[in-house]
Coordinates of C-alpha atoms and ligand atoms in Angstrom, one line a residue:
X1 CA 27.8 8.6 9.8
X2 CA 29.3 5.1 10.8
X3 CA 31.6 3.5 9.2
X4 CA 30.2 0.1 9.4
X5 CA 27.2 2.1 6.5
X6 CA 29.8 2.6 3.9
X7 CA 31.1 -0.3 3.7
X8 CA 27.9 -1.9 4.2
X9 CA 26.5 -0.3 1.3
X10 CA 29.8 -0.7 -1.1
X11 CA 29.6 -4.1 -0.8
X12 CA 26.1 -4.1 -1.8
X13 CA 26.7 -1.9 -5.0
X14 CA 30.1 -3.5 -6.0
X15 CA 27.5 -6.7 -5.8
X16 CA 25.8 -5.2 -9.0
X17 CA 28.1 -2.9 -10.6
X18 CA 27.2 0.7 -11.3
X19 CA 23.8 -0.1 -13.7
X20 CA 23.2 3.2 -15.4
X21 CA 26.4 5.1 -15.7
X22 CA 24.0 7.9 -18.5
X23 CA 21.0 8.0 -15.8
X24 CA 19.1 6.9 -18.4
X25 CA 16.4 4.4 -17.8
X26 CA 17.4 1.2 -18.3
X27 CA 15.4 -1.7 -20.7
X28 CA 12.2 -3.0 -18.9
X29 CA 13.0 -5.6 -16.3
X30 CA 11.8 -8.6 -18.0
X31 CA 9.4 -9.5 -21.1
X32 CA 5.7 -9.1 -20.8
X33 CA 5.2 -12.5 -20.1
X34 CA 7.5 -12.4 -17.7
X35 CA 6.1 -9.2 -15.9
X36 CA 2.3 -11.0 -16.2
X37 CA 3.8 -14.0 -14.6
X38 CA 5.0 -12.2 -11.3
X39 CA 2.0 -9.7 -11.3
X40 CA -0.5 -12.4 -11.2
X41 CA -0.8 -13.6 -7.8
X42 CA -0.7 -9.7 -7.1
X43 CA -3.5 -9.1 -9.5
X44 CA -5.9 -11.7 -8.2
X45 CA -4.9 -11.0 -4.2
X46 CA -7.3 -7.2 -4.9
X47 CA -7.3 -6.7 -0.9
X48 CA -3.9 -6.2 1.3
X49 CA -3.5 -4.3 4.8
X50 CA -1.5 -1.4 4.9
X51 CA 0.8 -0.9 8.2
X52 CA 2.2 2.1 9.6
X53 CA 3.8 1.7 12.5
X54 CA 7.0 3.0 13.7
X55 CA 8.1 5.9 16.7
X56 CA 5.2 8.1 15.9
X57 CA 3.1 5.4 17.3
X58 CA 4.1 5.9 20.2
X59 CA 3.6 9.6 20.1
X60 CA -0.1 8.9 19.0
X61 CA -0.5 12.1 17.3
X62 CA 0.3 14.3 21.1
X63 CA 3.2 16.8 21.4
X64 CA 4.2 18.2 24.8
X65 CA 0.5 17.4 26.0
X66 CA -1.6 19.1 23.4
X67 CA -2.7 17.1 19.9
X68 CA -0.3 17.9 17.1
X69 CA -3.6 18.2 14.7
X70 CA -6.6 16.9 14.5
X71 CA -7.0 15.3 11.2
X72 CA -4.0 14.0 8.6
X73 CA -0.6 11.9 9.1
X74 CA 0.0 11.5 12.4
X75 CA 3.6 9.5 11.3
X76 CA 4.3 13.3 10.1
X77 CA 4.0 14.4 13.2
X78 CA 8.2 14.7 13.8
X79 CA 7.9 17.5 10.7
X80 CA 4.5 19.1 12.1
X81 CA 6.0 20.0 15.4
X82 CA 9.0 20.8 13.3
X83 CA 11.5 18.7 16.0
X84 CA 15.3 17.7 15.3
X85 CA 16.0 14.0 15.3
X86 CA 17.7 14.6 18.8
X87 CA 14.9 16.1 20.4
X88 CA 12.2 13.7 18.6
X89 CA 14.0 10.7 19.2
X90 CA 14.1 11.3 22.8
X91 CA 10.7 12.1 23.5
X92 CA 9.7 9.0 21.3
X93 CA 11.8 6.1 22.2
X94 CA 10.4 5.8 25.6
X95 CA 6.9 5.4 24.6
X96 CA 7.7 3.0 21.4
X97 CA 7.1 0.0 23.8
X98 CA 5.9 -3.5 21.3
X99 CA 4.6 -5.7 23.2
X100 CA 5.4 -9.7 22.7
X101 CA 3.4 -11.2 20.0
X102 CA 2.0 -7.8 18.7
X103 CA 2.6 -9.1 15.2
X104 CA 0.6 -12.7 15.7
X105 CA -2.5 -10.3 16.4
X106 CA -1.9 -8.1 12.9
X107 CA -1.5 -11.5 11.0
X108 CA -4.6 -12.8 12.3
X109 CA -6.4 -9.9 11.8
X110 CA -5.2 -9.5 7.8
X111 CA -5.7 -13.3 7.4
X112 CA -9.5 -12.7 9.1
X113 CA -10.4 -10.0 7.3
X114 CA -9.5 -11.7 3.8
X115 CA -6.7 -9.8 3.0
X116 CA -4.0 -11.8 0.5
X117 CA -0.7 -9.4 1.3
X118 CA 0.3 -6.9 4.1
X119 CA 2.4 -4.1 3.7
X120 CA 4.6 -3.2 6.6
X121 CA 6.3 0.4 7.2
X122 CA 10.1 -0.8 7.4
X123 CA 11.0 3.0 7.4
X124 CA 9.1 6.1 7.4
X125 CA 9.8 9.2 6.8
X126 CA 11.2 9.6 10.1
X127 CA 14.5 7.3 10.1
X128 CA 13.8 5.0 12.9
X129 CA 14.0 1.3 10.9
X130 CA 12.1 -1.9 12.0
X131 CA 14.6 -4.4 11.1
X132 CA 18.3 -5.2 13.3
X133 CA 20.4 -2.7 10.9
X134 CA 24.3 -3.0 10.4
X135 CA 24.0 -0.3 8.0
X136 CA 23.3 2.5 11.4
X137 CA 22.3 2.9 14.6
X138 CA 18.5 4.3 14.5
X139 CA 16.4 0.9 14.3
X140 CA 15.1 -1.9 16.1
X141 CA 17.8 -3.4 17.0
X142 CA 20.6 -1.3 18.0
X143 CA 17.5 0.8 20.0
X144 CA 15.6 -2.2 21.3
X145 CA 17.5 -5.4 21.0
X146 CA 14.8 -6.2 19.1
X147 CA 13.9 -7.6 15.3
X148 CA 10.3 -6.5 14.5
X149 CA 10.7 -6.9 11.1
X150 CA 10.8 -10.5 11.9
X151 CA 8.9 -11.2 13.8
X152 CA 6.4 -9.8 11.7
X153 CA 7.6 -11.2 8.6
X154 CA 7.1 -14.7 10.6
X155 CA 3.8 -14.1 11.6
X156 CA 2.5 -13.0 8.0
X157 CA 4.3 -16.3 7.0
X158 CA 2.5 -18.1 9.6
X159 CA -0.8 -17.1 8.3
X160 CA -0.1 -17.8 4.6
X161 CA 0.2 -13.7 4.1
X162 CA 2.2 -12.4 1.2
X163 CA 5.2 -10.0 2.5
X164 CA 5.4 -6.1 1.5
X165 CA 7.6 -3.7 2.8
X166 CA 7.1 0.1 2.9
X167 CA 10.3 2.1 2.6
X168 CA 10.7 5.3 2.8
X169 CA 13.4 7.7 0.6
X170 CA 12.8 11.1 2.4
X171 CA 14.7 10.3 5.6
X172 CA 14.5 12.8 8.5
X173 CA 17.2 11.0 10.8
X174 CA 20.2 11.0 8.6
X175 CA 22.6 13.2 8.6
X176 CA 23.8 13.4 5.1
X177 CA 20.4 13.6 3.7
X178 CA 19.7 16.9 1.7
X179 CA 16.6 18.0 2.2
X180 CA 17.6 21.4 0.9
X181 CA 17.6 19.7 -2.9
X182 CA 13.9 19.8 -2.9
X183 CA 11.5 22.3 -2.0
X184 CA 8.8 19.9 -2.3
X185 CA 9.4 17.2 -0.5
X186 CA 8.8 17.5 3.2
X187 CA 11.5 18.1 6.2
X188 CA 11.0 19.3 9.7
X189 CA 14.9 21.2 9.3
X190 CA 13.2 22.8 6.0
X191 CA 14.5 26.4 5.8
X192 CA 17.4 25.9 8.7
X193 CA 20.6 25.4 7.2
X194 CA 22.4 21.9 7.6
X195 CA 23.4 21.8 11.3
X196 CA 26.5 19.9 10.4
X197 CA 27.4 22.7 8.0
X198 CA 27.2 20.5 4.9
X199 CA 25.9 17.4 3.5
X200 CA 26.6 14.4 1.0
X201 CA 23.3 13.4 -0.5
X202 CA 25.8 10.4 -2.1
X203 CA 26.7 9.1 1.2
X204 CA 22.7 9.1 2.4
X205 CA 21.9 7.2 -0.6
X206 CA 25.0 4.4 -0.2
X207 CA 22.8 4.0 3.5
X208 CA 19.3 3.7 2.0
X209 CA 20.8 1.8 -0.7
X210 CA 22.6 -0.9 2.1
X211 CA 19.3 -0.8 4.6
X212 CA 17.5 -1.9 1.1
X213 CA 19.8 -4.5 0.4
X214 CA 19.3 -5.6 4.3
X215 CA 15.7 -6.2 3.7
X216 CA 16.2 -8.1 0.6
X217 CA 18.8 -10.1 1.8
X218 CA 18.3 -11.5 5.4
X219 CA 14.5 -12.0 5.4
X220 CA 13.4 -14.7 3.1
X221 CA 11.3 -14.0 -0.1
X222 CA 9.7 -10.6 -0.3
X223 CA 7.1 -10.2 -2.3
X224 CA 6.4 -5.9 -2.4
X225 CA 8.4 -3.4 -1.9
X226 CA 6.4 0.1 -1.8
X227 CA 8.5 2.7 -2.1
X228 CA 7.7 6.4 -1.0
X229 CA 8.1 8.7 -2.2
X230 CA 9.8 11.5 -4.6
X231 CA 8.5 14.9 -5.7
X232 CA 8.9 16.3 -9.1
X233 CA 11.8 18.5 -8.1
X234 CA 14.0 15.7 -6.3
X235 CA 13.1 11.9 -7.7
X236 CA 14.6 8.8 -10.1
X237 CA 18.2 8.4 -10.3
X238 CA 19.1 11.9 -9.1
X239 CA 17.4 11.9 -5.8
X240 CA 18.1 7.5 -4.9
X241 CA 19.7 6.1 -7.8
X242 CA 16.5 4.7 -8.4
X243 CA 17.5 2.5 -11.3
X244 CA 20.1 1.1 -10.0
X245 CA 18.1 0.4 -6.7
X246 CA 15.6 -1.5 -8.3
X247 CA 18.2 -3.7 -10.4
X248 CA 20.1 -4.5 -6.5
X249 CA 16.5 -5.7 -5.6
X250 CA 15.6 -7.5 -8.5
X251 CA 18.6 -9.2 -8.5
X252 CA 18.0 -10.0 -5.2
X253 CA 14.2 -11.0 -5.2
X254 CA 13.4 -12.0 -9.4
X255 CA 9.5 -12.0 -8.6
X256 CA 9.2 -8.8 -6.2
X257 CA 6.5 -6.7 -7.6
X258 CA 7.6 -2.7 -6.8
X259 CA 5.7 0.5 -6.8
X260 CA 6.0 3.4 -9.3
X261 CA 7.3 6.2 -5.8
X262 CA 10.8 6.4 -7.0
X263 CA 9.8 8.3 -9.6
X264 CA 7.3 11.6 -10.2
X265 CA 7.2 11.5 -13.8
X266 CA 4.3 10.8 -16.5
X267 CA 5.5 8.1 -17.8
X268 CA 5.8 6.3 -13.9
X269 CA 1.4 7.4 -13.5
X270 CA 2.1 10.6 -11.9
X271 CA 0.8 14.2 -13.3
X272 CA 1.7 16.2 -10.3
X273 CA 2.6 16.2 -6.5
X274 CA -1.1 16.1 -5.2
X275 CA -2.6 12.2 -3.8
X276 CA -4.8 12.2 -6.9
X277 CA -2.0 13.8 -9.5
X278 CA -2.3 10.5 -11.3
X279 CA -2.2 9.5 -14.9
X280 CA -3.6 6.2 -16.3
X281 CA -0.1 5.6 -17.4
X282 CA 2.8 3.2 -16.3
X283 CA 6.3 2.3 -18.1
X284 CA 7.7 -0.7 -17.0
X285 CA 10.7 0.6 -16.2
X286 CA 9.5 3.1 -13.9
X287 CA 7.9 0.1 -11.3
X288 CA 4.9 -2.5 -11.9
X289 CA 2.2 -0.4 -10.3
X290 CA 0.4 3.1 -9.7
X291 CA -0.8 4.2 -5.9
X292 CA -3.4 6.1 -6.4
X293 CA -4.0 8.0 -2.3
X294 CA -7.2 8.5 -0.4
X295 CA -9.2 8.4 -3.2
X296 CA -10.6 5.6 -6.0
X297 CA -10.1 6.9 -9.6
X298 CA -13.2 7.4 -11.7
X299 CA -12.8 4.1 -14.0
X300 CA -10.7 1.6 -14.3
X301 CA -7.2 2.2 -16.2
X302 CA -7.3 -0.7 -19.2
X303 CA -3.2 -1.7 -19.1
X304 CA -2.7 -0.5 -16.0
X305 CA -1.8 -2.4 -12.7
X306 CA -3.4 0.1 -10.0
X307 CA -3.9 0.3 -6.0
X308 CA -5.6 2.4 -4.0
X309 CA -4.2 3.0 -0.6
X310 CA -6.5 4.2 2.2
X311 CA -7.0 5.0 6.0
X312 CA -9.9 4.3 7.9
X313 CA -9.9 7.7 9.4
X314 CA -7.7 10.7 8.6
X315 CA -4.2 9.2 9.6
X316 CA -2.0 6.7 8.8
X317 CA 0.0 6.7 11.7
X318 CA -2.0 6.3 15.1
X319 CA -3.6 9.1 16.6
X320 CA -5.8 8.8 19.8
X321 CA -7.2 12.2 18.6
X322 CA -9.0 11.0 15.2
X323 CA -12.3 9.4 15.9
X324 CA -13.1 10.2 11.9
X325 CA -13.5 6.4 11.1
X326 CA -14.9 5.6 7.8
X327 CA -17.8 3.2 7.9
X328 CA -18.0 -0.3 7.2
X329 CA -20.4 0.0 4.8
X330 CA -17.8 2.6 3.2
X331 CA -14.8 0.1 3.3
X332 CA -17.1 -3.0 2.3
X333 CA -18.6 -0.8 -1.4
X334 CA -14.7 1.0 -1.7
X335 CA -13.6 -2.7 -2.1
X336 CA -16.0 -3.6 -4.4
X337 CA -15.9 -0.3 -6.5
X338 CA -12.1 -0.6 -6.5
X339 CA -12.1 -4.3 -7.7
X340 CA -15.2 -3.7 -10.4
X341 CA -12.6 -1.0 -12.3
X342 CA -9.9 -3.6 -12.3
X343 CA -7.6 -2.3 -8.9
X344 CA -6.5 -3.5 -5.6
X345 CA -6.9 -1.9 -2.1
X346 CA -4.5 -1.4 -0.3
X347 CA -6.7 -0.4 3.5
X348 CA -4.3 1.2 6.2
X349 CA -4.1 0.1 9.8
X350 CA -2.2 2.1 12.4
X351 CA -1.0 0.1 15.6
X352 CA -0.1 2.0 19.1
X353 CA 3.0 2.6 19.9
X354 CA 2.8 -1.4 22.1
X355 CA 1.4 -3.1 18.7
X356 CA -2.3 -3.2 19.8
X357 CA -4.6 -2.4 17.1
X358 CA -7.3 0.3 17.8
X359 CA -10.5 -1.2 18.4
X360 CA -12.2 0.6 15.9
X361 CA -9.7 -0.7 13.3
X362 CA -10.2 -4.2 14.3
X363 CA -14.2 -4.0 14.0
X364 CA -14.1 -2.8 10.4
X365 CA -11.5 -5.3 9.5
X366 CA -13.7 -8.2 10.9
X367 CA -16.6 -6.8 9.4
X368 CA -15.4 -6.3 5.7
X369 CA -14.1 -10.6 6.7
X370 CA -17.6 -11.4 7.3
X371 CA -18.6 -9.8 3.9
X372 CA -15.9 -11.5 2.3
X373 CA -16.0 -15.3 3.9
X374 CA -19.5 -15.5 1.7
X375 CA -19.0 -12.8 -1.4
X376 CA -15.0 -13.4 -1.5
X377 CA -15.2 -15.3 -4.9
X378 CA -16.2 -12.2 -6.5
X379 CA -13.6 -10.4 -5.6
X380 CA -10.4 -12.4 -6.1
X381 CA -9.0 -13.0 -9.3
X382 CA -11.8 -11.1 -11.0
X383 CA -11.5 -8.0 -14.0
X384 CA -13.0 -5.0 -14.3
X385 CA -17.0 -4.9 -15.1
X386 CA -17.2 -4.9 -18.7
X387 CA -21.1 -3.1 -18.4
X388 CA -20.1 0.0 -17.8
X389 CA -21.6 1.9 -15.0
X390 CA -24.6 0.5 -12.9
X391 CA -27.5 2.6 -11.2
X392 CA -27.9 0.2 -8.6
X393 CA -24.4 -1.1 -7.6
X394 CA -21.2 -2.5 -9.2
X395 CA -19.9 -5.5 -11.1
X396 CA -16.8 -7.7 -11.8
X397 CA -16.3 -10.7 -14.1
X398 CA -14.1 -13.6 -14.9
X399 CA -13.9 -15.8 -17.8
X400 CA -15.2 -19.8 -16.9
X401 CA -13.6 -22.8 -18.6
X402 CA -15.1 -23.0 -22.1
X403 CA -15.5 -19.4 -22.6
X404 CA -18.3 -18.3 -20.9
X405 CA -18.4 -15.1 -18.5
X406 CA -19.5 -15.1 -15.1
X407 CA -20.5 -12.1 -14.1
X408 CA -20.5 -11.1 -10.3
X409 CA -23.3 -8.2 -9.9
X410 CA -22.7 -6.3 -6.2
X411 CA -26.0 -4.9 -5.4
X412 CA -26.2 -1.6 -3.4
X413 CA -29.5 -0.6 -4.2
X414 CA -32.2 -3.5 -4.0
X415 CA -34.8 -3.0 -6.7
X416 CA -37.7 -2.0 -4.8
X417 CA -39.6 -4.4 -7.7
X418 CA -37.7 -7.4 -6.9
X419 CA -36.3 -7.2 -10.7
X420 CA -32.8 -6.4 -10.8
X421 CA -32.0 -4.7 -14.3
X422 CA -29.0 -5.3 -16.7
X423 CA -27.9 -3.4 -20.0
X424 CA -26.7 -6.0 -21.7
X425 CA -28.4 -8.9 -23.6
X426 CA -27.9 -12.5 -21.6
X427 CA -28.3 -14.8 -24.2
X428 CA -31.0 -17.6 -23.4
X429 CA -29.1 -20.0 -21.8
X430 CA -28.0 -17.2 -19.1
X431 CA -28.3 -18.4 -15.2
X432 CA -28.6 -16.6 -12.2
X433 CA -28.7 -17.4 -8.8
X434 CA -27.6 -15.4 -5.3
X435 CA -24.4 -16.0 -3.9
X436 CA -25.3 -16.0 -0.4
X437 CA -27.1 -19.8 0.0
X438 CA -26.7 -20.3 -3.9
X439 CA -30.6 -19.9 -4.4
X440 CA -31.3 -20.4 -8.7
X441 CA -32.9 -16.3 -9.8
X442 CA -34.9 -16.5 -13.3
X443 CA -33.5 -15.1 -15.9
X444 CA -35.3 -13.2 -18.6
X445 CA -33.6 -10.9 -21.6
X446 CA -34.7 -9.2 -24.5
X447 CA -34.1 -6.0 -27.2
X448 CA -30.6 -5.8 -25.5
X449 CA -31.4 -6.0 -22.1
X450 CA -31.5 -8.4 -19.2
X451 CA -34.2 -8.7 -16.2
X452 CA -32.8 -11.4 -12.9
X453 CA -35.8 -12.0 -10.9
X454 CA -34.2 -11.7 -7.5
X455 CA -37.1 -10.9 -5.2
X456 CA -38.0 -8.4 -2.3
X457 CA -35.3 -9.1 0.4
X458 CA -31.7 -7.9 0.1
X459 CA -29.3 -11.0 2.0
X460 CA -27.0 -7.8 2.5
X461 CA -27.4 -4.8 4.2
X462 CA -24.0 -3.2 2.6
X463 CA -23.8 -5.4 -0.9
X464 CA -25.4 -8.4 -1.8
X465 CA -24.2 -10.3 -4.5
X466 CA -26.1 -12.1 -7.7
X467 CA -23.9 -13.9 -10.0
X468 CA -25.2 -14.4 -13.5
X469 CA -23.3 -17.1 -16.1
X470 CA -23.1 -16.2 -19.8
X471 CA -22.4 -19.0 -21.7
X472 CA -20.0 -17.1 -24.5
X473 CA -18.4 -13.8 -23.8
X474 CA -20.5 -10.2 -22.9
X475 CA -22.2 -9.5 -26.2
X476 CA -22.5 -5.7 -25.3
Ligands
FHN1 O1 4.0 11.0 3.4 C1 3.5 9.6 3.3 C2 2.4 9.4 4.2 O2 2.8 9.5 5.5 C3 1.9 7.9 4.0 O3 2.9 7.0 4.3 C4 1.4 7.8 2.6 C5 0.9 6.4 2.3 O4 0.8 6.2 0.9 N1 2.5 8.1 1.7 C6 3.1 9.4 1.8 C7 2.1 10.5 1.3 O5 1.8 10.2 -0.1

């Protein structure tokens, strides 16, 4: 453990004081208001990429010649092949090669694809940071000369892209981190005893605590940070002084919007360790969103802010053994179905280990663009579909000046009779027209229900979109 980390990190706590001397959680960060304020731009974004990118990108999911698995995280791969940190890093420096300009190309391919925010691993489970640390010696810059945290955070900037920056708690470099205190959180040592002999858990957390403070400190407004993750054994103040962590970065960054990982607990949305142990639930306190993984919950969650994150194959980390890529017409309708219950997707890229994104990855993205350069509007800034659920496809709304409702219906299943049925009574100055080329749809509603004359030919393979203007609120 350097010295350069402790001091580092005292200088970042004696910044802030010791927040929560009882462990107990302190008061909500903020009023309501306040909270709405930052969330907004966050709440009407509803699309961001995902980024996981670090040494296991290099590895691309192949140990000593032979695939390490052939479906799941690939950026797990250090703990599935159950290497030290010696032994990994060597085997996985050499091939982390980034290539100049590798982050222009993941900028311009969020920006194209109609994506508001990207969220970058700065740290994964494995140690190895992005950034130029002072805080240790196992990132970027002390390995590579290199900052690719900024020159990623510049070329999101450049692009107009909000900043988010994955961090990871579970640390599998450090050598004060006890993984022994859990049995539920992962570790490729799990089992062995420490090889040092002993560890101080306190000391790992001063470093995560002074890499944080690194991140919030030298590169410019941050606008996410997504935390991950804790288990139900190891988590909150105990495991990261969580509180006190999120007060450092709050004081650092007033309008960051954070994630509910430091925590496993009810009250922060989770009921268990699984990706879908999840419960419509979140106290302030505990962070200003849930993550629902790999799956899209049922309905929406009234209250709560909510994002699903998602791979387009098996793995978040590159593997150039998973060919299971989700479709586009999977990615296109999980968009739409995750903004109709009120949620934002959060869709996962994984660069090589020189930047470049997989072919397949950059398809899909440009494909779910194309969908979005003409249907976009009924995306961002939209609520949840107040109809309840729809045979034939999905909806979202917003209010319009004056207090009318537009309603944004994302048709799946053409109606074969060219009449496109709605429960709900349209009132009789209701309009309609497609929202590919604007054309005006007759409208016609009675006893409670609503018929939108839209004809025999879908504009859209995957979803075609009919927006229909009420001129007061949904009478349901
Ligand atoms: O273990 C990680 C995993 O590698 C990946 O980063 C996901 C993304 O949400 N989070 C953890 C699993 O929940």
């Amino acid at each position: 453990m350097s010295r350069k980390a402790v001091v580092a990190g005292l200088s970042f706590s004696a910044a802030l004081g010791f927040l929560c001397a009882s462990g107990q959680p302190p008061p909500a960060a903020g009023t309501a208001q306040q909270r709405d304020a930052r969330m907004k731009w966050w709440r009407e974004a509803r699309f961001g990429m995902f980024v996981h990118w670090g040494l296991y990108s290099g590895l691309a999911g192949t140990w000593e010649g032979k695939p390490a698995g052939a479906r799941g995280g690939m950026e797990w791969i250090q703990q599935r092949v159950k290497a030290d940190t010696e032994t990994y890093a060597k085997r996985a420096i050499p091939l982390f090669r980034p290539a100049p300009g590798f982050a222009r190309e993941w900028a311009r391919l969020a920006k194209q694809a109609g994506c508001r925010y990207v969220v970058v691993t700065s740290k994964h489970h494995e140690g190895f940071a992005l950034h130029d640390s002072k805080a240790g010696d196992y990132d970027a810059g002390s390995v590579l000369r290199r900052d690719l945290l900024k020159e990623i955070v510049e070329a999101l900037r450049a692009e107009g892209l909000r900043v988010g920056f994955y961090h990871s708690v579970i640390d599998w470099h450090h050598d004060q981190y006890e993984y022994a205190r859990s049995q539920q959180l992962p570790h490729p040592m799990k089992g062995r005893p420490y090889p040092e002999g002993r560890r101080d858990h306190a000391k790992y957390v001063e470093y995560l605590h002074a890499q944080v403070n690194e991140l919030v400190s030298h590169y410019g407004p941050v606008d996410i940070l997504w935390w991950d993750y804790s288990s139900q054994d190891f988590q909150g103040q105990e495991a990261w002084r969580a509180f006190d962590l999120m007060a450092k970065v709050r004081a650092r960054q007033p309008r960051i919007v954070m994630n509910n990982r430091l925590f496993r607990i009810p009250e922060a949305g989770f009921t268990g360790m699984g990706t879908a142990a999840i419960a419509p639930r979140l106290d302030p306190r505990y962070g200003d969103f849930i993550t629902p993984e790999q799956h899209i919950p049922e309905t929406g969650m009234p209250g709560v802010d909510w994002e699903t994150c998602m791979t387009m194959n098996t793995t978040w980390g590159y593997s150039e053994h998973d060919h299971q890529w989700k479709s586009e017409e999977t990615l296109i309708r999980n968009l739409i179905d995750i903004a109709s219950k009120g949620g934002n997707y959060l869709l996962n890229i994984g660069p090589k280990g020189d930047g470049s994104v997989p072919p397949e990855s950059v398809r899909a993205m440009q494909a779910i663009g194309a969908w979005m350069k003409v249907n976009g509007e009924s995306i961002y800034a939209t609520g949840a579909c107040p109809l309840g659920k729809l045979e034939w496809g999905r909806c979202t709304g917003k209010r319009l000046a004056g207090g009318g409702t537009r309603l944004y219906l994302h048709v799946f299943d053409w109606p074969q009779d060219g009449r496109l049925a709605l429960p709900v009574a349209a009132g009789s100055r209701a309009k309609a027209r497609l929202m590919a080329g604007g054309k005006p749809l007759a409208v016609t509603s009675s006893g409670g229900r609503t018929s939108i004359a839209v004809g025999g030919q879908a504009p859209d393979r995957i979803a075609s979109v009919v927006e229909l203007d009420l001129d007061n609120p949904l009478q349901r």
